């Protein structure tokens, strides 16, 4: 709401004689799929006690409890006759999980479900937040970037070594403006998205130090979204770049991004190894022999030009 989005509260299911959650209809699934809106599972308890089936007037002092789950990005294959029912079913399970306090059962078979299931079952954590143990045993938290990361992210970029900066900005940018730094920390979570990695061992002070970032931008462009990834020099070669990119790819796939790509220096052997590791293909940049383009198609035959971005 702070961002100016509208929230539509859509009650679903039917009023049962005993107060338990009734089966969901397909309509809510259809609505969510048609609009592409994100669905926030919500359970309201106490309403049955306040207005049992035979009663005409509500008991005004009955406490009500409202619980919110994590937002779901529901995607179903186009043309699937059961699409709306599947989407309704996922919402129904998420709401039941809130009511019973038991995590939703995992469904690993469907595309994108891995991310969603992992976050739904971690009821106490916000969506898309993970703790990762790196190859040397150090632990980091990975989560979506936020506006209060502006200073942390600026410090992180400043402290990268000259070669790392050179590879990240392809030799281009020396100093980012305040506005650019702010925008980096305020992605719209659809066209643009970024994850930060934060050191979790904070013996040296109150603020968490940023040690990595991955992002994509411009997902609505016909070329797909351009990615970038960077890890603090003293944290490199421990598997963090790979984890940051894997989470980014998983998120992009779950949000319908068709293609991710990155233009990099031919000399960036670490990025080459990393890009190959996470499944990117590569081709030389036709406009610049010193550069290579890595790309990965997340939605096959999704209407993009068949050629990789130039
Ligand atoms: C590219 C970069 C993000 C990789 O991050 P990282 O955390 O070091 O990468 P990982 O540890 O996850 O390694 C991924 C693979 O690259 C290899 N690798 C990482 N560092 C390496 C090094 N110094 N030498 C050789 N290989 C290396 C690893 O072997 C690993 O493969 P593995 O899974 O088989 O072990 C990091 O080097 C960086 O921030 N570079 C500067 C910015 C940049 O170039 N960004 C990319 C363009 S946007």
XYZ file of C-alpha atoms and ligand atoms in Angstrom:
358
model
C 0.000 0.000 0.000
C 2.925 2.328 0.761
C 4.028 1.816 -2.827
C 0.626 2.825 -4.132
C -0.536 -0.664 -5.096
C -4.179 -1.619 -4.652
C -5.073 -4.550 -2.455
C -8.241 -6.478 -3.252
C -9.547 -8.511 -0.332
C -11.308 -11.513 -1.826
C -13.252 -13.806 0.534
C -13.371 -17.360 -0.784
C -15.107 -20.572 0.208
C -18.573 -20.989 1.587
C -20.078 -20.375 5.008
C -19.997 -23.780 6.693
C -22.511 -24.886 9.356
C -19.702 -25.690 11.797
C -17.107 -22.991 11.159
C -14.383 -25.016 9.469
C -12.744 -23.840 6.231
C -14.808 -25.043 3.265
C -13.425 -26.020 -0.138
C -12.277 -23.152 -2.365
C -13.897 -22.637 -5.757
C -11.952 -22.217 -9.007
C -12.950 -18.540 -9.332
C -10.251 -17.132 -7.100
C -7.608 -19.106 -9.023
C -8.964 -17.755 -12.314
C -8.919 -14.211 -10.971
C -5.320 -14.476 -9.818
C -4.134 -16.090 -13.071
C -6.016 -13.595 -15.274
C -4.733 -10.516 -13.494
C -1.224 -11.803 -12.733
C -1.729 -10.362 -9.240
C 0.147 -11.744 -6.299
C -2.032 -13.515 -3.795
C -1.648 -13.085 -0.071
C -3.177 -16.034 1.813
C -5.124 -14.649 4.754
C -7.007 -16.492 7.487
C -9.548 -14.774 9.715
C -10.581 -16.774 12.778
C -13.308 -15.958 15.245
C -15.949 -14.931 12.725
C -17.931 -18.152 13.216
C -17.923 -17.688 16.980
C -19.015 -14.098 16.446
C -21.865 -15.088 14.134
C -22.757 -18.775 14.392
C -25.039 -20.200 11.749
C -28.390 -19.762 13.532
C -27.688 -16.348 15.074
C -29.056 -13.149 13.523
C -26.790 -10.568 15.195
C -23.057 -10.864 15.786
C -21.550 -11.102 19.264
C -19.725 -7.818 19.180
C -16.996 -8.563 21.706
C -15.792 -11.797 20.116
C -12.074 -11.453 19.357
C -11.073 -11.903 15.733
C -7.623 -12.972 14.605
C -6.168 -12.172 11.185
C -3.122 -14.086 9.971
C -1.213 -13.395 6.784
C 0.913 -15.945 4.920
C 3.661 -15.170 2.455
C 2.632 -13.757 -0.942
C 2.254 -16.402 -3.634
C 3.142 -15.851 -7.277
C 0.850 -18.442 -8.850
C 1.749 -19.529 -12.359
C 0.148 -22.290 -14.360
C 0.960 -23.551 -17.854
C -1.072 -21.714 -20.478
C -4.122 -23.579 -21.738
C -4.146 -26.006 -18.845
C -7.815 -26.861 -18.228
C -7.139 -27.332 -14.534
C -5.086 -24.141 -14.162
C -7.661 -22.201 -12.143
C -8.417 -25.164 -9.911
C -4.709 -25.797 -9.298
C -4.181 -22.151 -8.355
C -7.221 -22.206 -6.055
C -5.931 -25.433 -4.527
C -2.577 -23.839 -3.714
C -4.282 -20.895 -2.077
C -6.586 -23.178 -0.156
C -3.656 -25.206 1.192
C -1.821 -22.029 2.177
C -4.867 -20.731 4.065
C -5.427 -24.101 5.765
C -1.771 -24.092 6.801
C -2.352 -20.730 8.487
C -5.463 -21.970 10.263
C -3.930 -25.234 11.489
C -0.430 -23.819 12.089
C 1.032 -26.712 10.095
C 3.266 -25.809 7.138
C 1.859 -26.400 3.683
C 2.930 -29.790 2.234
C 5.806 -29.542 -0.251
C 5.040 -29.866 -3.948
C 8.306 -30.088 -5.783
C 6.944 -31.252 -9.093
C 5.647 -27.939 -10.365
C 7.866 -25.250 -11.853
C 8.787 -22.620 -9.337
C 7.265 -24.535 -6.461
C 10.620 -25.106 -4.802
C 11.042 -21.428 -3.932
C 7.484 -20.965 -2.837
C 7.328 -24.116 -0.751
C 10.585 -23.352 0.973
C 9.395 -19.915 2.008
C 5.894 -21.016 2.958
C 7.157 -23.723 5.248
C 9.526 -21.297 6.969
C 6.540 -19.584 8.554
C 8.610 -17.476 10.903
C 10.819 -16.015 8.158
C 9.903 -13.503 5.477
C 9.615 -14.841 1.937
C 12.821 -15.249 -0.038
C 15.252 -15.189 2.856
C 17.844 -17.877 3.341
C 20.822 -18.642 5.522
C 23.648 -20.232 3.561
C 26.749 -21.981 4.828
C 29.671 -21.385 2.475
C 32.475 -23.780 1.568
C 34.629 -22.582 4.481
C 31.798 -22.823 7.031
C 31.063 -19.078 7.168
C 27.391 -18.224 7.195
C 25.565 -15.511 5.309
C 21.971 -14.360 5.124
C 20.576 -13.766 1.650
C 17.461 -11.630 1.264
C 15.862 -9.127 -1.131
C 17.573 -5.744 -1.120
C 15.704 -2.939 0.702
C 15.797 0.838 0.837
C 17.589 0.752 4.180
C 20.485 -1.025 2.426
C 21.568 2.128 0.566
C 24.591 2.899 2.760
C 25.596 -0.745 3.163
C 25.422 -1.300 -0.563
C 27.415 1.873 -1.257
C 30.133 0.757 1.189
C 30.176 -2.689 -0.378
C 30.676 -1.276 -3.874
C 33.330 1.196 -2.680
C 35.334 -1.541 -1.002
C 35.505 -3.836 -4.035
C 39.050 -4.109 -5.380
C 39.851 -2.251 -8.633
C 39.807 -5.502 -10.714
C 36.427 -6.526 -9.236
C 35.015 -3.043 -9.899
C 36.409 -3.150 -13.396
C 34.666 -6.460 -14.143
C 31.409 -5.398 -12.471
C 31.086 -2.066 -14.273
C 32.999 -3.157 -17.375
C 35.455 -0.362 -16.771
C 32.652 2.238 -16.963
C 31.405 3.840 -13.765
C 33.634 5.466 -11.179
C 31.067 7.048 -8.852
C 27.337 6.419 -8.578
C 25.028 9.339 -7.782
C 22.888 9.289 -4.641
C 19.842 8.810 -6.792
C 21.395 5.853 -8.634
C 22.414 4.274 -5.323
C 18.883 4.694 -4.011
C 17.357 3.149 -7.118
C 19.651 0.131 -6.808
C 18.034 -0.574 -3.436
C 14.465 -0.031 -4.549
C 13.738 -2.615 -7.265
C 10.094 -3.164 -8.205
C 10.335 -6.942 -7.498
C 9.014 -7.795 -10.971
C 10.975 -6.083 -13.751
C 13.921 -5.545 -11.438
C 15.044 -7.559 -8.457
C 18.138 -7.795 -6.287
C 19.330 -9.971 -3.449
C 22.006 -9.052 -0.934
C 24.220 -11.366 1.099
C 24.926 -10.193 4.655
C 27.545 -11.417 7.055
C 25.659 -13.045 9.948
C 28.506 -13.034 12.483
C 28.399 -9.460 13.791
C 30.968 -9.381 16.540
C 32.324 -6.084 15.228
C 29.338 -3.814 15.604
C 25.620 -3.511 15.167
C 25.307 -3.095 11.403
C 25.362 -6.173 9.202
C 27.996 -5.963 6.531
C 27.009 -6.618 2.948
C 29.297 -9.159 1.295
C 27.525 -9.783 -2.000
C 24.746 -8.761 -4.338
C 22.973 -10.221 -7.350
C 20.420 -8.401 -9.444
C 18.465 -8.401 -12.644
C 16.962 -5.380 -14.367
C 14.671 -4.721 -17.312
C 12.747 -8.014 -17.413
C 10.058 -6.565 -19.667
C 12.553 -5.763 -22.413
C 12.386 -8.048 -25.467
C 16.007 -8.986 -24.789
C 15.247 -10.288 -21.320
C 16.694 -8.998 -18.044
C 20.341 -8.123 -17.604
C 22.006 -9.540 -14.520
C 25.005 -8.633 -12.443
C 26.616 -10.318 -9.467
C 29.434 -9.290 -7.165
C 31.054 -10.714 -4.055
C 33.393 -8.863 -1.655
C 36.957 -9.808 -2.595
C 37.777 -11.561 0.673
C 34.536 -13.595 0.382
C 35.105 -14.816 -3.166
C 35.750 -18.414 -4.173
C 33.606 -19.848 -1.376
C 30.461 -20.524 -3.352
C 28.677 -17.251 -2.518
C 28.478 -15.957 -6.100
C 26.893 -19.240 -7.099
C 24.276 -19.148 -4.309
C 23.405 -15.517 -5.088
C 22.916 -16.312 -8.765
C 20.940 -19.476 -8.071
C 18.472 -17.577 -5.882
C 18.173 -14.858 -8.519
C 17.466 -17.401 -11.263
C 14.952 -19.227 -9.093
C 13.165 -15.959 -8.316
C 13.192 -14.843 -11.965
C 11.796 -18.195 -13.091
C 9.021 -18.095 -10.495
C 8.125 -14.564 -11.638
C 7.869 -15.364 -15.331
C 11.098 -13.667 -16.469
C 11.848 -15.137 -19.867
C 15.578 -14.682 -20.230
C 18.512 -13.526 -18.122
C 21.723 -12.379 -19.691
C 25.027 -10.778 -18.811
C 27.627 -9.008 -20.933
C 31.090 -9.542 -19.569
C 34.720 -9.135 -20.306
C 36.280 -12.171 -22.025
C 38.991 -11.913 -19.397
C 36.587 -12.472 -16.501
C 37.363 -16.159 -16.001
C 35.594 -16.308 -12.634
C 32.365 -15.102 -14.168
C 32.770 -17.571 -17.034
C 33.132 -20.456 -14.583
C 30.235 -19.204 -12.490
C 27.937 -18.605 -15.477
C 28.614 -22.102 -16.801
C 28.078 -23.612 -13.364
C 24.589 -22.162 -13.070
C 23.543 -23.179 -16.577
C 24.141 -20.115 -18.775
C 25.041 -20.558 -22.439
C 27.511 -18.160 -24.016
C 28.248 -16.454 -27.294
C 30.745 -13.789 -28.347
C 29.463 -10.208 -28.428
C 29.216 -9.386 -32.131
C 29.791 -5.675 -31.377
C 32.814 -6.034 -29.132
C 35.367 -8.829 -29.494
C 36.604 -8.238 -25.935
C 33.181 -9.166 -24.522
C 31.099 -12.290 -24.161
C 27.358 -12.669 -23.566
C 26.059 -15.276 -21.142
C 22.347 -16.055 -21.279
C 19.801 -18.484 -19.933
C 16.242 -18.968 -21.214
C 13.860 -19.613 -18.352
C 10.677 -19.973 -20.386
C 11.309 -21.967 -23.575
C 9.596 -20.603 -26.721
C 8.140 -17.700 -24.806
C 7.964 -15.364 -27.764
C 11.460 -13.884 -27.501
C 13.659 -13.461 -30.508
C 15.448 -16.794 -30.900
C 18.815 -15.077 -30.968
C 20.531 -14.318 -27.741
C 20.798 -10.593 -26.907
C 23.428 -8.672 -28.787
C 32.347 -13.459 -10.425
C 32.149 -13.517 -8.911
C 30.768 -12.946 -8.609
C 32.216 -14.963 -8.453
O 31.868 -15.010 -7.099
P 32.442 -16.154 -6.141
O 31.698 -16.069 -4.884
O 33.886 -16.077 -6.087
O 32.025 -17.448 -6.964
P 31.858 -18.904 -6.384
O 32.760 -19.104 -5.222
O 30.413 -19.146 -6.206
O 32.426 -19.708 -7.554
C 31.732 -20.129 -8.677
C 32.715 -20.936 -9.438
O 33.775 -20.076 -9.909
C 35.033 -20.607 -9.519
N 35.872 -19.565 -8.962
C 35.559 -18.640 -8.042
N 36.629 -17.891 -7.750
C 37.644 -18.344 -8.513
C 38.999 -18.001 -8.656
N 39.560 -17.025 -7.930
N 39.733 -18.662 -9.546
C 39.185 -19.649 -10.270
N 37.920 -20.047 -10.160
C 37.152 -19.395 -9.297
C 34.804 -21.574 -8.423
O 35.679 -22.689 -8.634
C 33.367 -21.981 -8.537
O 33.279 -23.210 -9.164
P 33.012 -24.508 -8.258
O 31.579 -24.436 -7.842
O 33.346 -25.590 -9.207
O 33.955 -24.408 -7.100
C 33.239 -12.747 -8.144
O 34.483 -13.182 -8.589
C 33.143 -11.233 -8.272
O 32.452 -10.581 -7.497
N 33.852 -10.648 -9.254
C 33.823 -9.215 -9.436
C 32.537 -8.744 -10.089
C 32.260 -9.518 -11.334
O 33.126 -9.857 -12.114
N 30.950 -9.800 -11.575
C 30.531 -10.568 -12.748
C 30.076 -9.696 -13.846
S 28.606 -8.800 -13.449
